[in-house]
mmCIF file of C-alpha atoms and ligand atoms in Angstrom:
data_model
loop_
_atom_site.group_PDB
_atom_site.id
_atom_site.type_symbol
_atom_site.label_atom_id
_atom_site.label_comp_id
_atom_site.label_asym_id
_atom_site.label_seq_id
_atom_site.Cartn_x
_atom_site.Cartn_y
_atom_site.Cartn_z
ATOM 1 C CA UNK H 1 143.168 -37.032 231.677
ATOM 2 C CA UNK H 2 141.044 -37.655 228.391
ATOM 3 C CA UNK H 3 140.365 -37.558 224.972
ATOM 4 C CA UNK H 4 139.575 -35.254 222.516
ATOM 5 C CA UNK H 5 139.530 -34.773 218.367
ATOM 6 C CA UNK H 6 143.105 -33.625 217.386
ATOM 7 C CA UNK H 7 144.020 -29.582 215.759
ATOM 8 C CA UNK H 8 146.565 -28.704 213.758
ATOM 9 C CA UNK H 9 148.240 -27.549 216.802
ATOM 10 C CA UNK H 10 148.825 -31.539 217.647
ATOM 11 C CA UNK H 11 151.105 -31.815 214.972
ATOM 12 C CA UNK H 12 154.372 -31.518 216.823
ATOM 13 C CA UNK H 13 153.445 -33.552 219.923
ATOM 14 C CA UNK H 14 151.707 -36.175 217.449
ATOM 15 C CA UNK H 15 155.615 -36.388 215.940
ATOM 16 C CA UNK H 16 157.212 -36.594 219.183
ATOM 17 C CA UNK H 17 154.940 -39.455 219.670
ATOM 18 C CA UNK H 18 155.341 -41.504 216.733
ATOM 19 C CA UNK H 19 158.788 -41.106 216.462
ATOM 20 C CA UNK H 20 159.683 -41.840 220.436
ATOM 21 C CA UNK H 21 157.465 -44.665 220.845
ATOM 22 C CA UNK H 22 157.694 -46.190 217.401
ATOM 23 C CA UNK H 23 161.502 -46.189 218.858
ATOM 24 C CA UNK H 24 160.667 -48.024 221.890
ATOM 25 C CA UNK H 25 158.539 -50.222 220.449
ATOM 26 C CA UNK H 26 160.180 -51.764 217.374
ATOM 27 C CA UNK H 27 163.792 -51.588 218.304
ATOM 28 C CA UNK H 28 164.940 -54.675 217.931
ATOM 29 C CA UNK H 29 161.716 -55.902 216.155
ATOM 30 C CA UNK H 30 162.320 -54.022 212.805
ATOM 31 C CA UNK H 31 165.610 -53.571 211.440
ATOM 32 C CA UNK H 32 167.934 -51.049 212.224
ATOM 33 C CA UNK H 33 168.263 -48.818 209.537
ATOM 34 C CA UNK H 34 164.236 -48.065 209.830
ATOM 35 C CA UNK H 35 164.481 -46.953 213.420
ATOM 36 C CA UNK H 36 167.741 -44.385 212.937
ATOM 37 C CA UNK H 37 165.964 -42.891 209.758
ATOM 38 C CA UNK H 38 162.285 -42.301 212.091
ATOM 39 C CA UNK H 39 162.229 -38.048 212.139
ATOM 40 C CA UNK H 40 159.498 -35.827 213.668
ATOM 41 C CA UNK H 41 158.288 -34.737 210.280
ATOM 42 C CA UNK H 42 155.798 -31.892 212.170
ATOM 43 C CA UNK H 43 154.901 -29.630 208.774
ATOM 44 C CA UNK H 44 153.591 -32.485 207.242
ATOM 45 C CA UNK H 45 151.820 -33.854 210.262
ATOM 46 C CA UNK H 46 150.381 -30.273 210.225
ATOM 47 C CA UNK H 47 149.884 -30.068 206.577
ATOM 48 C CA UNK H 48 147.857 -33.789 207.183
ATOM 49 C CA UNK H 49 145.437 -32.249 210.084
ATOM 50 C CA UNK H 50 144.884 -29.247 207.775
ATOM 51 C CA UNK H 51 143.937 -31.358 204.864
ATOM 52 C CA UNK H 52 142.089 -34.035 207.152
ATOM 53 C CA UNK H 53 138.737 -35.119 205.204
ATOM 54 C CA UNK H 54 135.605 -36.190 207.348
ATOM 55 C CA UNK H 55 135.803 -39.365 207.460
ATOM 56 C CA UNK H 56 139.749 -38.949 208.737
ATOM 57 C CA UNK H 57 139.495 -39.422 212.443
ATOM 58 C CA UNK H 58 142.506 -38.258 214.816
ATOM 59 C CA UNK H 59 142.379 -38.135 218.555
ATOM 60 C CA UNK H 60 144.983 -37.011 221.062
ATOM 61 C CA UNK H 61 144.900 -38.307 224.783
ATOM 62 C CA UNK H 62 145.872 -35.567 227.341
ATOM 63 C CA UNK H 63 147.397 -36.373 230.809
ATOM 64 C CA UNK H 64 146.816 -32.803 232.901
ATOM 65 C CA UNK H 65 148.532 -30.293 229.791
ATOM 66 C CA UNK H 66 150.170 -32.926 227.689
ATOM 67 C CA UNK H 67 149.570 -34.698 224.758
ATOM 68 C CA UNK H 68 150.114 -38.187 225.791
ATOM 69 C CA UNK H 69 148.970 -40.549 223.000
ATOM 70 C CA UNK H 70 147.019 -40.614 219.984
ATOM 71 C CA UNK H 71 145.063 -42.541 217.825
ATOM 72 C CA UNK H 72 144.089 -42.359 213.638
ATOM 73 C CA UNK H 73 140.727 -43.839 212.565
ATOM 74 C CA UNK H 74 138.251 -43.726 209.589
ATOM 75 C CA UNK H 75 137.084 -46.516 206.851
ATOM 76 C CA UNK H 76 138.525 -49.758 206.485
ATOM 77 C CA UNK H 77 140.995 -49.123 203.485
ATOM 78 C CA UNK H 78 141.542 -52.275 201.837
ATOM 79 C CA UNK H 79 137.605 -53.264 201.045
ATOM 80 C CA UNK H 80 137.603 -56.316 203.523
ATOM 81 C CA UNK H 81 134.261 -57.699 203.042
ATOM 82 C CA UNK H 82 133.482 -58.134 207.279
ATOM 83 C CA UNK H 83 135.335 -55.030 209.070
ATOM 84 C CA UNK H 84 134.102 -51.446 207.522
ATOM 85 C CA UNK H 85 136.069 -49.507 209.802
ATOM 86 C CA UNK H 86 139.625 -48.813 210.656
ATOM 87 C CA UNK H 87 142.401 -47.877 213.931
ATOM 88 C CA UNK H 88 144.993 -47.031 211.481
ATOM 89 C CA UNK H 89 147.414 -46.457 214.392
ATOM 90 C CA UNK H 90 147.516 -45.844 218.247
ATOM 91 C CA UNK H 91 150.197 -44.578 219.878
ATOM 92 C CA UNK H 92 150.812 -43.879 223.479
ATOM 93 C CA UNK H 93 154.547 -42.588 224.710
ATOM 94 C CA UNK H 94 155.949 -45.325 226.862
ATOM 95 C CA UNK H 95 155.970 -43.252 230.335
ATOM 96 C CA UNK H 96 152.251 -42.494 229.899
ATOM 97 C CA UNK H 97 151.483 -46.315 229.202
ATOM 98 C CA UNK H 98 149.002 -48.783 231.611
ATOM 99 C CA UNK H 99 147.040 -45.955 232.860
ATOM 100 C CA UNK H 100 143.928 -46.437 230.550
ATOM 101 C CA UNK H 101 145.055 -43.666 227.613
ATOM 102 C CA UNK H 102 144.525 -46.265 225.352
ATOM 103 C CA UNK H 103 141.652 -47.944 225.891
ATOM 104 C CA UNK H 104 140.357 -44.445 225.975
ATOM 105 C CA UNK H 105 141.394 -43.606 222.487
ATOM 106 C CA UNK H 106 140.259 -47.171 220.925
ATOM 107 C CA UNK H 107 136.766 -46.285 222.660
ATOM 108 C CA UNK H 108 136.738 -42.945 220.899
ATOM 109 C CA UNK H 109 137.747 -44.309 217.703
ATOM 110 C CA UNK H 110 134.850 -46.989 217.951
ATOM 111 C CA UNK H 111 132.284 -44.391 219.156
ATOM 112 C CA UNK H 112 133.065 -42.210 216.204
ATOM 113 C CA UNK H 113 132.967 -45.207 213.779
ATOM 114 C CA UNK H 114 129.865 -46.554 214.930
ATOM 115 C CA UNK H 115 127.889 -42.821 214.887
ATOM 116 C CA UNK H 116 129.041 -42.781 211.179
ATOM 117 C CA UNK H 117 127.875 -46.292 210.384
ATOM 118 C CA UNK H 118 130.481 -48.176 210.663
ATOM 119 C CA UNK H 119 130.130 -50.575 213.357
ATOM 120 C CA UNK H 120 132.823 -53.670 212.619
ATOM 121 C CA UNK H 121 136.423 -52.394 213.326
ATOM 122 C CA UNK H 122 139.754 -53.876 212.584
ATOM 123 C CA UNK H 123 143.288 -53.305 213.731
ATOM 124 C CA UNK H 124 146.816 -54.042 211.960
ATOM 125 C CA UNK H 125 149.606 -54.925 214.404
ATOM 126 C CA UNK H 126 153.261 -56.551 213.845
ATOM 127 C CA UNK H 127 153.092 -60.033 214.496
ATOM 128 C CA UNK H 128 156.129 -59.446 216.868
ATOM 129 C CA UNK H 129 154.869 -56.531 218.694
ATOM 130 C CA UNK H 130 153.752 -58.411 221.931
ATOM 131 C CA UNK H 131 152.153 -55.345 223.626
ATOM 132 C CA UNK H 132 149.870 -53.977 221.239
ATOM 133 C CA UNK H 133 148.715 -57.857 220.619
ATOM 134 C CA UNK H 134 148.094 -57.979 224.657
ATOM 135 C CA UNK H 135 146.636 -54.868 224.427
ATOM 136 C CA UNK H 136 143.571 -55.745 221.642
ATOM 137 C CA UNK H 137 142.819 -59.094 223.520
ATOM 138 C CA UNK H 138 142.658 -57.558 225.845
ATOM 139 C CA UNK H 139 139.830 -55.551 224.512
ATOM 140 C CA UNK H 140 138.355 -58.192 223.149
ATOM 141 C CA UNK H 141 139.469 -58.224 219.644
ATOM 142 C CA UNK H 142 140.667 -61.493 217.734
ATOM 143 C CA UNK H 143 143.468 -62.041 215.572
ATOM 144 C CA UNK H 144 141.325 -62.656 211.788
ATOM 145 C CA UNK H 145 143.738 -61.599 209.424
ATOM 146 C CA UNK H 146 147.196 -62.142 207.997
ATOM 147 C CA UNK H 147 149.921 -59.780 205.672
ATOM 148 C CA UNK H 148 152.916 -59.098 204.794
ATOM 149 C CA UNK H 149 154.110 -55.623 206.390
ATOM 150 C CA UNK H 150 153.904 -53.389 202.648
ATOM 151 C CA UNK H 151 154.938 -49.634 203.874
ATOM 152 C CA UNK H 152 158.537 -50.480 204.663
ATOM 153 C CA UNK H 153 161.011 -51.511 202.014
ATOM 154 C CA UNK H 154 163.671 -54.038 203.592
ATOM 155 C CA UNK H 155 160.699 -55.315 206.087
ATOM 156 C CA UNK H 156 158.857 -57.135 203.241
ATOM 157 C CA UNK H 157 159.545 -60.562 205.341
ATOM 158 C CA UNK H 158 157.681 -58.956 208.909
ATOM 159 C CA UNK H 159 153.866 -60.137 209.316
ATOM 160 C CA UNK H 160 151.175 -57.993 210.473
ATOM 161 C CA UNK H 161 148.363 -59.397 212.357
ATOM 162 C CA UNK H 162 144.679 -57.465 211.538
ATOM 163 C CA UNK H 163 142.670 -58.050 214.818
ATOM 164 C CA UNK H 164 138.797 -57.604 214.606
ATOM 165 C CA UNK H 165 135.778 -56.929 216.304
ATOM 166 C CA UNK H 166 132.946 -57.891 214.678
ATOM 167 C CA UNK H 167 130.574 -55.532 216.870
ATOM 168 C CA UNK H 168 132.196 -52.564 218.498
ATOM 169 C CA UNK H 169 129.266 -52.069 220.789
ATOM 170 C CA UNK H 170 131.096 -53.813 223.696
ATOM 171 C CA UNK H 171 134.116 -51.605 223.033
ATOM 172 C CA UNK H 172 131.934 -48.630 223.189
ATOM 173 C CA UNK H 173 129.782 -49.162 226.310
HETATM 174 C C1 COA Z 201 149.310 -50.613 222.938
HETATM 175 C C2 COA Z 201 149.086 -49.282 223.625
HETATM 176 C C3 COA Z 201 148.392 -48.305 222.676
HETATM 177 C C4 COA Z 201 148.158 -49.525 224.837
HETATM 178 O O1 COA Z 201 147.912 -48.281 225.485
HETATM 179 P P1 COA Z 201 147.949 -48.176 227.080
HETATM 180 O O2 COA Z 201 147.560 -46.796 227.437
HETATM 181 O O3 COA Z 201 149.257 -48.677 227.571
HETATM 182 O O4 COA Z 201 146.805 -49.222 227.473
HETATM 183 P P2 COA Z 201 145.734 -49.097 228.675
HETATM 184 O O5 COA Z 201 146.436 -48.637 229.893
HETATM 185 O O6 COA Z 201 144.571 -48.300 228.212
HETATM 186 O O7 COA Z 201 145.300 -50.600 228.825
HETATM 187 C C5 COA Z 201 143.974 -51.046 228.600
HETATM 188 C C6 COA Z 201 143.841 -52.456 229.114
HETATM 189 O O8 COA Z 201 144.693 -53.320 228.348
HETATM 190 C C7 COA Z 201 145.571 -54.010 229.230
HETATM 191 N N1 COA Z 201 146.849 -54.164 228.542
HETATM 192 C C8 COA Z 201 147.641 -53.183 228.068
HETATM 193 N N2 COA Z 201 148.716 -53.724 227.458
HETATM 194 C C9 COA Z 201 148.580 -55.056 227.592
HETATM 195 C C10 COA Z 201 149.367 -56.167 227.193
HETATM 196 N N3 COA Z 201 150.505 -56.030 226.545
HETATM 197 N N4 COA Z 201 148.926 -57.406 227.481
HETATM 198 C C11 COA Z 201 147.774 -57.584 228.155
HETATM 199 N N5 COA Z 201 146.980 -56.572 228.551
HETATM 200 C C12 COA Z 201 147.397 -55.332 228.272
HETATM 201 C C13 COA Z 201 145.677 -53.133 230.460
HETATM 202 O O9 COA Z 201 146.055 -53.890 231.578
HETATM 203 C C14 COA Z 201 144.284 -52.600 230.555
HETATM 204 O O10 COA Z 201 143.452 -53.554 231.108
HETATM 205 P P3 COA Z 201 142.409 -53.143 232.287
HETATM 206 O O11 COA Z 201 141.739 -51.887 231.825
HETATM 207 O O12 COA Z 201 141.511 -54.293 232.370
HETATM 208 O O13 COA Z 201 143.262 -52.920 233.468
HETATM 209 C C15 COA Z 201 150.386 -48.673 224.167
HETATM 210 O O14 COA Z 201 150.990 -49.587 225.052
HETATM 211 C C16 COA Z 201 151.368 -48.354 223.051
HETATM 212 O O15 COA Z 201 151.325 -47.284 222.463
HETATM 213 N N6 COA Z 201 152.309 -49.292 222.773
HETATM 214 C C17 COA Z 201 153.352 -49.067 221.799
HETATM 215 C C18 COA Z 201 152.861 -48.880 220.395
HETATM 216 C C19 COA Z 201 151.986 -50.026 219.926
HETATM 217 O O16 COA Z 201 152.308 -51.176 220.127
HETATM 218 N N7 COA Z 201 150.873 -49.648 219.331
HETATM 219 C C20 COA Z 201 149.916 -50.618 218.827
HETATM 220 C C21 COA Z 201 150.346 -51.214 217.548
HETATM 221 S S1 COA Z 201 150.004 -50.203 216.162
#
């Protein structure tokens, strides 16, 4: 078990994760149509990694071989004037979930912020999506923000929740 910075030869277990546990997770939360059309798109995901900048963070969690979870990081994107940096997604497959691969990815993502400066974090989640809001409370994050879910046309009326820690040092230690 642990984590580690993702390669380009992540990209296919990275899709098989996103696309099996964005299943799990939002069935029944988002609307049909979203979850049938959800493919493994692994060229791109490779294409992504390839092109990755340095400020792009990705880490994978591993359970013995396997690629288990993983996690996207880097600046805050939308200029909010208290959180500089950014978990753009975590994702951990459902069987490998509640044994600490995600609070070990989070910590990696706030380590890596933090030695590049950026030491406020923030987190979008679907208002709905009762796990991943149990999950950041539990780590100590509060819910601080408010929007309407953008990236998914027919979802326009879903809320996502931005949860925030103001100091990632207690994430980190
Ligand atoms: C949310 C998610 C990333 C958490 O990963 P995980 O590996 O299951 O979490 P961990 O096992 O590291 O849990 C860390 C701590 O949070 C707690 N926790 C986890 N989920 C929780 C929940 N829903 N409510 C309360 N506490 C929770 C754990 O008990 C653990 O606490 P402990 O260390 O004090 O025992 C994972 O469940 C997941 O991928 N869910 C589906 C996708 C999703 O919702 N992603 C986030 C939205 S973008």
């Amino acid at each position: 078990m642990g984590v580690r910075r993702a390669t380009v030869d992540d990209a296919a277990a990275i899709e098989r994760i996103r696309v099996e546990t964005w299943r799990a997770t939002y069935r029944g939360l988002l609307p049909d149509g979203l979850i049938d059309q959800l493919q493994p798109n692994v060229e791109r995901r490779r294409e992504r990694l390839r092109m990755a900048g340095p400020s792009e963070l990705v880490f994978v969690a591993q359970e013995g071989a396997d690629v288990v979870g993983y996690a996207f990081a880097g600046p805050e994107r939308a200029r909010d004037p208290e959180y500089a940096g950014e978990v753009y997604a975590i994702y951990v497959l459902p069987a490998a979930q509640g044994k600490g691969h995600g609070r070990a990815l989070i910590r990696e993502c706030a380590r890596a912020l933090a030695s590049r400066g950026l030491t406020s974090m923030l987190i979008w989640v679907l208002r709905e999506n009762q796990i991943g809001r149990g999950f950041y409370e539990r780590l100590g994050g509060t819910a601080v923000r408010e929007k309407q879910l953008e990236e998914f046309p027919g979802a326009e009326e879903h809320v996502e929740v931005g949860y925030g820690w103001k100091d990632t040092r207690g994430l980190v230690a």
